[in-house]
Amino acid sequence: MKFLYSDALLDMLVKHKVLSDKQRNFISLEKGKQRQKLLKQSTAPDPLDKNYPDLIDIIISLNLKKSGSQKESVDEETIMRAVGREFKLDFKKLDPLELDMDIVTKTIPKTYAISHFLLPFNVVEGILEVAVYHPDSHTVLADIEQANQIKTRPYIATKSEIKRILAEFFGFQTSISAAEDQMGMSQTGTSVDIGNLERYVKISAKDITSSDQHIKNAVNHIFNYALDQRASDIHIEPKRDVCMVRFRIDGVLHTIYKLPKVVHSAIVSRIKFLSRLDIAEKRRPQDGRIKIGVSGEKDIEIRVSTVPVSFGEKAVLRILDPEIIFQSVQQLGFSKRDFGIFKSFMYSPHGIFLVTGPTGSGKSTTLYSALKTIATPEMNLVTVEDPVEMVHEEFNQIAVQPLIDVTFSTILRNILRQDPDVIMIGEIRDFDTAAHAVQAAMTGHLVFSTLHTNDAISSIVRLRDLGLESFLIGSTLLGAMAQRLVKTICPDCSKPVKVEADMLYNMGFPVSGSDPITLRRGAGCRECRKTGYLGRSGIFEIFPLSSRLKEMIANGENTDEMRQVAIREGMTTLREDAWRKVKAGITTYEEALRVTGE
Ligand SMILES: [Zn+2]
């Protein structure tokens, strides 16, 4: 006799103060009658629950209030938590999103799982975690351990959750097999490619859903292919007749697939499911993230945003590769002089350092890399971001949430009380944020942030425009840096080219003489998808705030004059730094012109 089906359960519930003595006696008397009533009510037998209604079903159906309580009812979870306490087993609330399909469906046979209400859900350090309904499942678990050669750890869960998840996962698997049989491709397992997807669509265009194995495989395939191709973004766009999949590689969008339109919403739903977005909400933009494990390697995060457009929902996925986001500062592409200044800012005890440039110019990578370089266990490093670009365990990262009024400035006000050493503010957009940054710098903190200006010197004017007093800027700003990313020449097909000096001079490059100049360019090969470029590098324009510049800020002098002074003091402009990389064969003059042309 199983414990849950016996009157011992009632005694136990009294012992754990779920039921009163009176209630126990009432249930004992009524259970036979109540069982008949429930059987009559249920229209068809439940294939997943042959013993329905069991004693717990009966208790719940009586709608009792917990012993000594007016409000708390005796529900399934209350009962199962008490069972867990009695048997010293932790209670587990099951979240379908956290479950691994393979573990759930492949560890034990479906009929076995259903007849014993078992749900294997995780493997932790070589131990299989199993949600059980019956606390006395030792023999069953021993059988599983024997068959799978793995130790098990049982958790108590409610019968309804176990049933629901078993139905979802196994039901789903059955439909996949059916679909695969239909295509005569059950032998291929999981590696369905896009070609197969198209064939599949032709066969069954009617009801393709996001839980369809082909859709799941297609989405996995897109992820893997994007990672293979070093794509930074994946765009999945609904057009009138097709679903376009494009990758951004080294800053340029390439069309990768045109899929049948019928799969578009299923693919987007699958992505929304993976990033825990509301699948039913299709009219409002949403943001989420997915973490995917790449076979044997590090986890990669993908930031997902969806927006409604004319022909459906468009999804843009940004791949946040930690190796790209957290580069070492030496890899960013600084000249020797610029690196020296950058380092002096990084190791300043306090003050504000600003990085400027348009979206996609690599500002976050630069700041993350700097933070990572200076981070030590003794240091309290806080970032305030919108949104958090990349999660890093050494930083305390806080996301701005304007909808609930958690803004840069409200967060800053609070974190200053927690005595951070270094604060990174995602972006200074308004006076309040600027004022908090200044206050932090004045009270001994090092502050990194970004601004939207085209060049480094303009950041001074921008701060002034936001409403900051000149003397506050002069006394807290360490300096500023503008940056861009240039595509770098593919090393596998790089070759020398002769370029007319006149032409370069007319383009604004600092060239003298009239002899043709030897530069380099990529011929295009397989490695670089025939583009001639592989990877990107930063170009920079950086200045420390000299006493002369401080004076000029105090006197309210204009940007052009200040820029001239900064240049005289040694600042190389973005154009000059780009030219340095052209001459070094790192990038092309066309790329330098594209990125630094106004
Ligand atoms: Zn190449």
XYZ file of C-alpha atoms and ligand atoms in Angstrom:
599
model
C 0.000 0.000 0.000
C 1.415 3.313 -0.965
C 1.638 5.884 1.758
C -0.320 8.527 -0.151
C -3.236 6.142 -0.598
C -3.406 5.178 3.095
C -5.009 6.740 6.130
C -1.470 7.250 7.460
C -1.434 10.250 5.123
C -4.298 11.790 7.101
C -2.498 11.281 10.408
C 0.619 12.827 8.964
C -1.333 15.881 7.760
C -2.717 16.316 11.267
C 0.792 15.999 12.699
C 2.032 18.745 10.346
C -0.955 20.952 11.191
C -2.458 20.899 7.736
C -5.633 19.205 8.965
C -7.384 19.307 12.315
C -8.489 16.099 14.043
C -12.036 16.935 13.161
C -11.190 17.324 9.480
C -9.334 14.005 9.474
C -12.359 12.231 10.869
C -14.602 13.976 8.385
C -12.407 12.867 5.459
C -12.254 9.302 6.768
C -16.029 9.175 6.842
C -16.673 10.946 3.552
C -13.902 9.609 1.307
C -15.895 6.700 -0.177
C -18.851 8.867 -1.081
C -16.620 11.652 -2.380
C -14.709 9.201 -4.579
C -17.929 8.050 -6.240
C -18.952 11.668 -6.747
C -15.648 12.550 -8.405
C -15.755 9.470 -10.632
C -19.206 10.432 -11.796
C -18.028 13.981 -12.534
C -15.039 13.002 -14.638
C -16.253 12.456 -18.155
C -13.503 10.185 -19.415
C -10.798 8.174 -17.664
C -7.469 9.999 -17.548
C -4.877 7.877 -19.365
C -2.143 9.515 -17.290
C -3.819 8.771 -13.957
C -5.371 5.339 -13.650
C -5.881 5.623 -9.883
C -7.899 8.806 -10.065
C -9.251 9.917 -7.660
C -6.723 9.079 -4.984
C -6.914 10.229 -1.381
C -5.189 13.538 -2.131
C -7.561 14.255 -5.032
C -10.394 13.619 -2.610
C -8.995 15.899 0.107
C -8.486 18.716 -2.376
C -11.994 18.335 -3.796
C -13.467 18.899 -0.339
C -12.223 22.500 -0.352
C -11.102 22.499 3.245
C -9.384 25.377 5.001
C -6.031 24.686 6.560
C -6.234 23.823 10.253
C -6.609 27.033 12.255
C -6.735 29.242 9.177
C -9.631 31.123 7.612
C -8.005 31.761 4.268
C -5.390 29.147 3.443
C -7.005 26.215 1.723
C -5.729 22.672 1.801
C -4.428 22.483 -1.728
C -2.154 20.098 -3.521
C 1.030 22.051 -2.876
C 0.292 22.427 0.855
C -0.236 18.691 1.153
C 2.858 17.783 -0.857
C 5.050 20.199 1.081
C 3.926 18.469 4.281
C 4.712 15.090 2.693
C 8.177 16.426 1.835
C 8.726 17.558 5.431
C 7.635 14.175 6.769
C 9.950 12.241 4.467
C 12.780 14.783 4.567
C 12.589 15.403 0.838
C 12.807 18.874 -0.698
C 9.732 20.123 -2.491
C 10.309 21.050 -6.137
C 8.192 23.450 -8.125
C 8.665 22.420 -11.727
C 9.251 25.042 -14.384
C 8.919 23.605 -17.889
C 11.372 26.206 -19.195
C 14.109 24.897 -16.947
C 13.700 21.306 -17.974
C 15.904 19.459 -20.375
C 13.785 17.612 -22.922
C 16.369 14.876 -23.316
C 16.597 14.160 -19.608
C 12.835 14.154 -19.197
C 12.072 11.921 -22.132
C 15.093 9.680 -22.510
C 16.020 8.549 -18.993
C 13.053 6.317 -18.288
C 10.355 4.848 -20.497
C 7.199 6.879 -20.841
C 4.843 4.238 -19.416
C 7.092 3.762 -16.413
C 7.242 7.506 -15.775
C 3.486 7.830 -16.034
C 2.533 4.830 -13.937
C 4.846 5.897 -11.097
C 4.482 9.705 -11.476
C 8.205 10.223 -11.908
C 9.903 13.056 -13.672
C 13.672 13.012 -14.089
C 14.507 16.670 -14.654
C 18.164 17.421 -14.164
C 21.627 15.968 -13.751
C 23.783 17.725 -11.188
C 27.309 16.504 -10.559
C 26.507 13.092 -11.893
C 23.310 12.721 -9.877
C 19.972 12.436 -11.605
C 17.360 14.635 -9.934
C 13.909 13.098 -10.076
C 10.628 14.694 -9.092
C 8.434 12.067 -7.436
C 4.864 12.081 -6.298
C 5.114 9.075 -4.024
C 7.559 9.621 -1.187
C 8.041 5.854 -0.913
C 9.497 5.387 -4.386
C 12.753 3.786 -3.244
C 12.439 0.599 -5.249
C 11.483 2.465 -8.376
C 14.418 4.808 -7.978
C 16.715 1.866 -7.330
C 15.558 0.383 -10.630
C 16.348 3.640 -12.421
C 19.775 3.777 -10.803
C 20.400 0.205 -11.907
C 19.238 0.753 -15.463
C 20.993 4.069 -16.031
C 24.043 3.475 -13.863
C 23.501 6.810 -12.172
C 22.659 7.875 -8.633
C 19.320 9.589 -8.090
C 18.094 12.296 -5.757
C 14.329 12.455 -5.260
C 12.322 15.636 -4.812
C 8.665 15.835 -3.917
C 6.404 17.517 -6.478
C 2.693 17.743 -7.068
C 1.002 15.105 -9.169
C -0.638 17.679 -11.407
C 2.694 19.303 -12.364
C 4.373 15.978 -13.008
C 1.430 14.914 -15.151
C 1.301 18.178 -17.051
C 4.983 18.092 -17.925
C 4.987 14.426 -18.847
C 2.042 15.059 -21.139
C 3.706 18.071 -22.733
C 7.084 16.502 -23.257
C 6.034 13.028 -24.275
C 3.117 14.236 -26.349
C 5.453 16.484 -28.179
C 7.982 13.751 -28.794
C 5.296 11.540 -30.286
C 4.362 14.234 -32.755
C 7.977 14.695 -33.746
C 8.405 11.035 -34.483
C 5.259 11.180 -36.533
C 6.568 14.116 -38.523
C 9.884 12.435 -39.026
C 8.270 9.199 -40.121
C 6.191 11.154 -42.553
C 9.361 12.433 -44.130
C 11.063 9.063 -43.907
C 13.954 10.595 -42.090
C 13.704 9.277 -38.560
C 17.206 7.896 -38.946
C 18.804 11.318 -39.078
C 18.016 12.209 -35.470
C 18.443 15.874 -34.760
C 20.438 17.181 -37.685
C 17.708 18.579 -39.851
C 19.032 21.237 -42.159
C 17.270 24.068 -43.821
C 16.762 22.088 -47.009
C 14.838 19.466 -45.082
C 12.805 22.154 -43.444
C 11.666 23.408 -46.804
C 10.702 19.938 -47.869
C 8.872 19.434 -44.632
C 6.976 22.642 -45.099
C 5.774 21.533 -48.517
C 4.391 18.365 -46.984
C 2.604 19.876 -43.995
C 2.203 23.600 -44.297
C -1.006 23.609 -42.284
C -0.090 23.475 -38.656
C 3.558 24.086 -38.066
C 4.179 25.161 -34.502
C 7.183 26.387 -32.607
C 7.345 23.143 -30.659
C 7.792 21.184 -33.860
C 11.124 19.404 -33.893
C 11.896 20.721 -37.361
C 11.426 24.263 -36.190
C 13.574 23.604 -33.149
C 16.260 22.083 -35.300
C 16.053 24.917 -37.779
C 16.510 27.466 -34.992
C 19.460 25.504 -33.577
C 20.927 25.317 -37.018
C 20.598 29.075 -37.478
C 22.333 29.664 -34.122
C 25.184 27.293 -34.896
C 25.665 28.654 -38.363
C 25.689 32.237 -37.068
C 28.346 31.332 -34.499
C 30.351 29.531 -37.146
C 30.250 32.585 -39.340
C 31.209 34.892 -36.463
C 27.964 36.804 -36.957
C 27.232 39.516 -34.413
C 23.511 39.740 -35.178
C 20.807 37.548 -36.632
C 17.819 39.254 -38.237
C 14.689 37.212 -38.846
C 12.352 39.312 -40.919
C 8.902 38.641 -42.278
C 8.460 39.780 -45.866
C 5.308 39.496 -47.963
C 6.160 36.022 -49.257
C 9.263 34.881 -47.425
C 10.979 34.797 -44.096
C 14.391 36.379 -44.487
C 17.269 35.345 -42.286
C 20.198 37.727 -42.369
C 23.474 37.732 -40.444
C 25.606 40.728 -39.650
C 29.220 39.716 -40.085
C 31.964 42.255 -39.447
C 29.396 45.018 -39.554
C 27.779 44.048 -42.860
C 24.390 42.329 -43.273
C 24.327 39.243 -45.490
C 21.168 37.460 -46.580
C 21.615 33.869 -45.502
C 18.260 32.195 -46.068
C 14.924 32.899 -47.620
C 12.603 30.486 -45.891
C 9.001 29.681 -46.726
C 6.763 32.310 -45.142
C 4.686 29.662 -43.318
C 7.545 28.892 -40.938
C 8.181 32.498 -39.962
C 5.853 32.769 -36.994
C 6.828 29.324 -35.713
C 10.521 30.259 -35.825
C 9.908 33.564 -34.076
C 7.725 31.807 -31.485
C 10.471 29.286 -30.847
C 12.947 32.111 -30.292
C 10.487 33.897 -28.022
C 9.981 30.677 -26.081
C 13.724 30.232 -25.646
C 14.133 33.801 -24.467
C 11.111 33.523 -22.165
C 9.107 36.187 -23.888
C 5.332 36.189 -24.006
C 4.621 34.154 -27.111
C 1.031 35.337 -27.352
C 2.034 39.018 -27.322
C 2.726 39.937 -30.935
C 1.809 43.593 -31.075
C 4.271 45.015 -28.593
C 8.077 45.028 -28.789
C 9.719 42.652 -26.328
C 13.251 42.024 -25.081
C 14.786 38.906 -23.640
C 17.880 36.783 -23.678
C 18.940 33.232 -24.409
C 21.971 31.448 -23.096
C 23.234 28.689 -25.319
C 25.970 26.232 -24.581
C 28.292 25.618 -27.490
C 29.485 22.006 -27.489
C 32.103 21.755 -24.801
C 32.895 25.446 -24.871
C 31.768 28.517 -23.019
C 28.169 29.714 -22.882
C 27.127 32.334 -25.343
C 24.432 34.862 -24.625
C 22.019 36.050 -27.224
C 20.003 39.174 -26.643
C 16.648 38.993 -28.352
C 14.327 41.778 -29.328
C 11.089 41.452 -31.239
C 9.114 44.223 -32.906
C 5.942 44.093 -34.962
C 6.448 45.140 -38.592
C 4.157 45.126 -41.647
C 4.172 41.418 -42.393
C 4.556 40.002 -38.900
C 7.071 40.073 -36.126
C 10.699 40.819 -36.742
C 13.256 39.306 -34.384
C 16.762 40.646 -33.994
C 19.222 38.538 -32.069
C 22.487 39.987 -30.910
C 25.145 37.420 -30.167
C 27.216 38.435 -27.200
C 30.378 36.418 -27.428
C 32.279 36.914 -24.171
C 35.553 36.640 -26.045
C 34.598 39.576 -28.191
C 32.966 41.633 -25.458
C 35.710 41.052 -22.941
C 38.790 41.542 -25.019
C 42.039 42.318 -23.371
C 42.721 46.024 -23.586
C 45.875 45.277 -25.590
C 43.716 43.738 -28.332
C 41.496 46.769 -28.799
C 43.883 48.331 -31.337
C 45.438 51.321 -29.538
C 48.584 53.074 -30.693
C 51.307 53.265 -28.070
C 50.553 56.854 -27.090
C 46.794 56.316 -26.935
C 47.199 53.146 -24.899
C 49.324 55.050 -22.374
C 46.608 57.660 -21.902
C 43.857 55.043 -21.776
C 45.757 53.169 -19.069
C 46.246 56.357 -17.054
C 42.450 56.826 -17.060
C 41.855 53.177 -16.126
C 44.061 53.439 -13.068
C 42.996 56.906 -11.933
C 41.729 56.930 -8.353
C 38.737 59.081 -9.271
C 37.271 61.191 -12.034
C 35.154 60.681 -15.144
C 36.299 59.042 -18.356
C 33.965 59.241 -21.340
C 33.878 57.130 -24.479
C 31.926 58.564 -27.370
C 30.728 57.292 -30.701
C 27.566 56.117 -32.440
C 25.836 52.802 -31.631
C 27.948 49.874 -32.786
C 31.260 51.667 -32.466
C 32.525 49.257 -29.816
C 32.128 51.541 -26.788
C 30.761 48.802 -24.524
C 33.538 46.414 -25.470
C 36.111 49.055 -24.592
C 34.557 49.821 -21.227
C 33.934 46.180 -20.330
C 37.527 45.377 -21.237
C 38.782 48.219 -19.067
C 36.617 47.121 -16.147
C 37.754 43.560 -16.501
C 41.379 44.644 -16.529
C 41.138 46.633 -13.317
C 38.722 44.294 -11.493
C 40.147 42.686 -8.379
C 38.298 40.719 -5.700
C 38.714 43.587 -3.224
C 37.120 46.058 -5.567
C 33.442 46.947 -5.662
C 32.659 47.397 -9.324
C 29.161 48.473 -10.277
C 27.636 48.892 -13.705
C 24.327 50.557 -14.498
C 23.208 49.612 -17.966
C 20.290 49.776 -20.350
C 20.120 46.883 -20.911
C 22.884 44.787 -19.349
C 24.935 43.882 -22.414
C 26.888 40.999 -21.075
C 26.715 39.372 -17.690
C 30.029 39.187 -15.926
C 30.330 37.665 -12.476
C 32.990 40.050 -11.200
C 30.759 43.076 -11.764
C 27.636 44.086 -9.914
C 25.376 44.843 -12.820
C 22.106 46.700 -12.560
C 19.676 47.120 -15.426
C 17.776 50.331 -16.001
C 14.020 49.712 -16.163
C 12.302 52.918 -17.192
C 8.838 51.296 -17.143
C 8.990 50.876 -13.390
C 10.885 54.118 -12.976
C 14.256 52.531 -12.286
C 16.390 54.993 -14.213
C 20.095 55.747 -14.410
C 19.717 58.533 -11.931
C 17.557 56.661 -9.372
C 19.987 53.732 -9.414
C 23.007 56.012 -9.107
C 21.531 57.774 -6.113
C 21.220 54.414 -4.380
C 24.494 52.782 -5.339
C 26.561 55.709 -4.181
C 25.500 54.705 -0.674
C 27.018 51.273 -1.231
C 30.484 52.719 -1.661
C 31.490 51.402 -5.070
C 35.092 51.916 -6.220
C 34.344 52.045 -9.910
C 31.033 52.819 -11.560
C 30.233 52.259 -15.189
C 27.193 54.166 -16.383
C 25.896 52.760 -19.667
C 25.198 56.187 -21.071
C 24.840 59.756 -19.857
C 21.692 61.072 -21.486
C 20.319 63.681 -19.151
C 21.278 66.256 -16.574
C 20.381 64.084 -13.573
C 22.640 61.265 -14.675
C 25.450 63.695 -15.505
C 25.072 65.354 -12.111
C 25.231 61.998 -10.310
C 28.324 61.057 -12.297
C 29.994 64.308 -11.267
C 28.990 63.838 -7.666
C 30.422 60.303 -7.690
C 33.679 61.531 -9.185
C 33.943 64.356 -6.660
C 33.479 61.937 -3.775
C 36.374 59.742 -4.822
C 34.944 57.303 -7.364
C 36.163 56.399 -10.796
C 33.330 56.734 -13.315
C 33.267 55.335 -16.842
C 30.487 56.254 -19.199
C 29.543 56.864 -22.803
C 28.059 59.763 -24.688
C 26.599 60.118 -28.144
C 28.942 62.571 -29.838
C 30.973 62.261 -32.996
C 34.362 63.244 -31.660
C 36.169 63.307 -28.356
C 36.255 67.062 -27.731
C 32.520 67.439 -28.380
C 31.881 65.501 -25.174
C 32.810 68.647 -23.239
C 30.197 70.674 -25.061
C 27.671 67.889 -24.679
C 28.097 67.903 -20.899
C 27.688 71.663 -20.928
C 24.532 71.344 -23.035
C 23.112 68.879 -20.523
C 23.390 71.665 -17.967
C 26.615 70.904 -16.096
C 28.573 73.877 -14.783
C 31.920 74.407 -16.526
C 33.904 74.261 -13.299
C 32.372 70.842 -12.465
C 33.372 69.505 -15.862
C 36.878 70.925 -15.482
C 37.360 69.467 -12.038
C 36.026 65.935 -12.648
C 36.663 65.016 -16.290
C 39.840 62.976 -16.772
C 39.508 63.034 -20.517
C 37.491 61.566 -23.341
C 37.866 59.212 -26.232
C 36.013 58.835 -29.520
C 36.095 55.495 -31.231
C 34.957 53.597 -34.317
C 35.405 50.080 -35.606
C 37.108 49.378 -38.921
C 36.958 46.038 -40.701
C 40.367 44.440 -40.808
C 41.901 42.883 -43.903
C 41.579 39.093 -44.108
C 45.039 37.677 -43.334
C 44.445 34.728 -45.654
C 44.057 36.740 -48.825
C 45.773 40.034 -47.997
C 47.918 41.306 -50.875
C 49.765 44.533 -51.706
C 48.146 47.189 -53.916
C 49.622 50.392 -55.344
C 47.516 53.490 -54.743
C 48.046 56.972 -56.263
C 49.297 59.445 -53.667
C 47.224 62.259 -55.203
C 44.032 60.353 -54.753
C 44.786 59.612 -51.103
C 45.739 63.233 -50.513
C 42.482 64.411 -52.022
C 40.610 62.079 -49.728
C 42.149 63.886 -46.804
C 44.853 61.453 -45.823
C 48.167 62.985 -44.693
C 50.219 61.917 -47.720
C 53.167 63.772 -49.217
C 55.061 63.201 -52.471
C 53.648 61.899 -55.717
C 54.948 58.325 -55.867
C 52.274 55.623 -55.668
C 51.982 54.191 -52.193
C 51.891 50.477 -51.444
C 48.977 49.520 -49.218
C 47.164 46.207 -48.721
C 43.774 44.759 -49.523
C 42.052 41.359 -49.241
C 41.543 39.557 -52.533
C 38.613 37.609 -51.137
C 38.707 33.976 -50.174
C 36.658 31.278 -48.487
C 37.727 32.366 -45.006
C 36.292 35.853 -45.435
C 33.264 34.925 -47.579
C 34.946 36.692 -50.492
C 34.704 40.056 -48.758
C 38.440 40.536 -48.176
C 37.806 41.429 -44.535
C 37.927 39.354 -41.378
C 37.273 40.799 -37.935
C 37.318 44.376 -36.739
C 39.594 46.686 -34.841
C 39.101 49.964 -33.029
C 40.370 53.363 -34.117
C 40.639 56.007 -31.458
C 40.934 59.684 -30.707
C 41.789 60.301 -27.089
C 42.829 63.290 -25.015
C 43.614 63.848 -21.352
C 42.193 67.050 -19.886
C 45.260 69.296 -19.693
C 45.432 72.448 -17.595
C 45.208 74.480 -20.814
C 41.956 72.689 -21.751
C 40.568 73.169 -18.232
C 41.176 76.875 -18.606
C 39.430 76.876 -21.971
C 36.413 75.072 -20.502
C 36.247 77.651 -17.702
C 36.398 80.435 -20.283
C 33.645 78.817 -22.317
C 35.743 78.580 -25.464
C 34.341 76.712 -28.437
C 34.916 73.162 -29.608
C 37.107 73.986 -32.607
C 39.578 75.957 -30.528
C 39.726 73.246 -27.913
C 40.211 70.594 -30.597
C 43.161 72.529 -32.055
C 44.756 72.653 -28.618
C 44.199 68.937 -28.036
C 45.818 68.185 -31.393
C 48.753 70.439 -30.575
C 49.084 68.527 -27.331
C 49.446 65.303 -29.267
C 45.933 63.969 -29.944
C 45.658 61.941 -33.145
C 42.268 62.307 -34.768
C 40.114 59.353 -35.776
C 41.151 59.931 -39.405
C 44.842 59.936 -38.504
C 44.535 56.828 -36.388
C 42.674 55.095 -39.214
C 45.438 56.105 -41.615
C 47.989 54.572 -39.245
C 46.107 51.278 -39.590
C 45.911 51.632 -43.359
C 49.657 52.093 -43.610
C 50.224 49.134 -41.308
C 48.179 46.928 -43.644
C 45.525 46.332 -40.988
C 42.684 47.933 -42.907
C 42.020 49.546 -46.298
C 41.809 53.237 -47.168
C 38.212 52.713 -48.319
C 37.322 51.387 -44.892
C 39.145 54.265 -43.180
C 37.218 56.699 -45.347
C 33.871 54.978 -44.779
C 34.264 55.061 -41.017
C 35.767 58.497 -40.554
C 34.083 60.381 -43.400
C 31.575 62.905 -42.162
Zn 40.096 36.313 -47.239
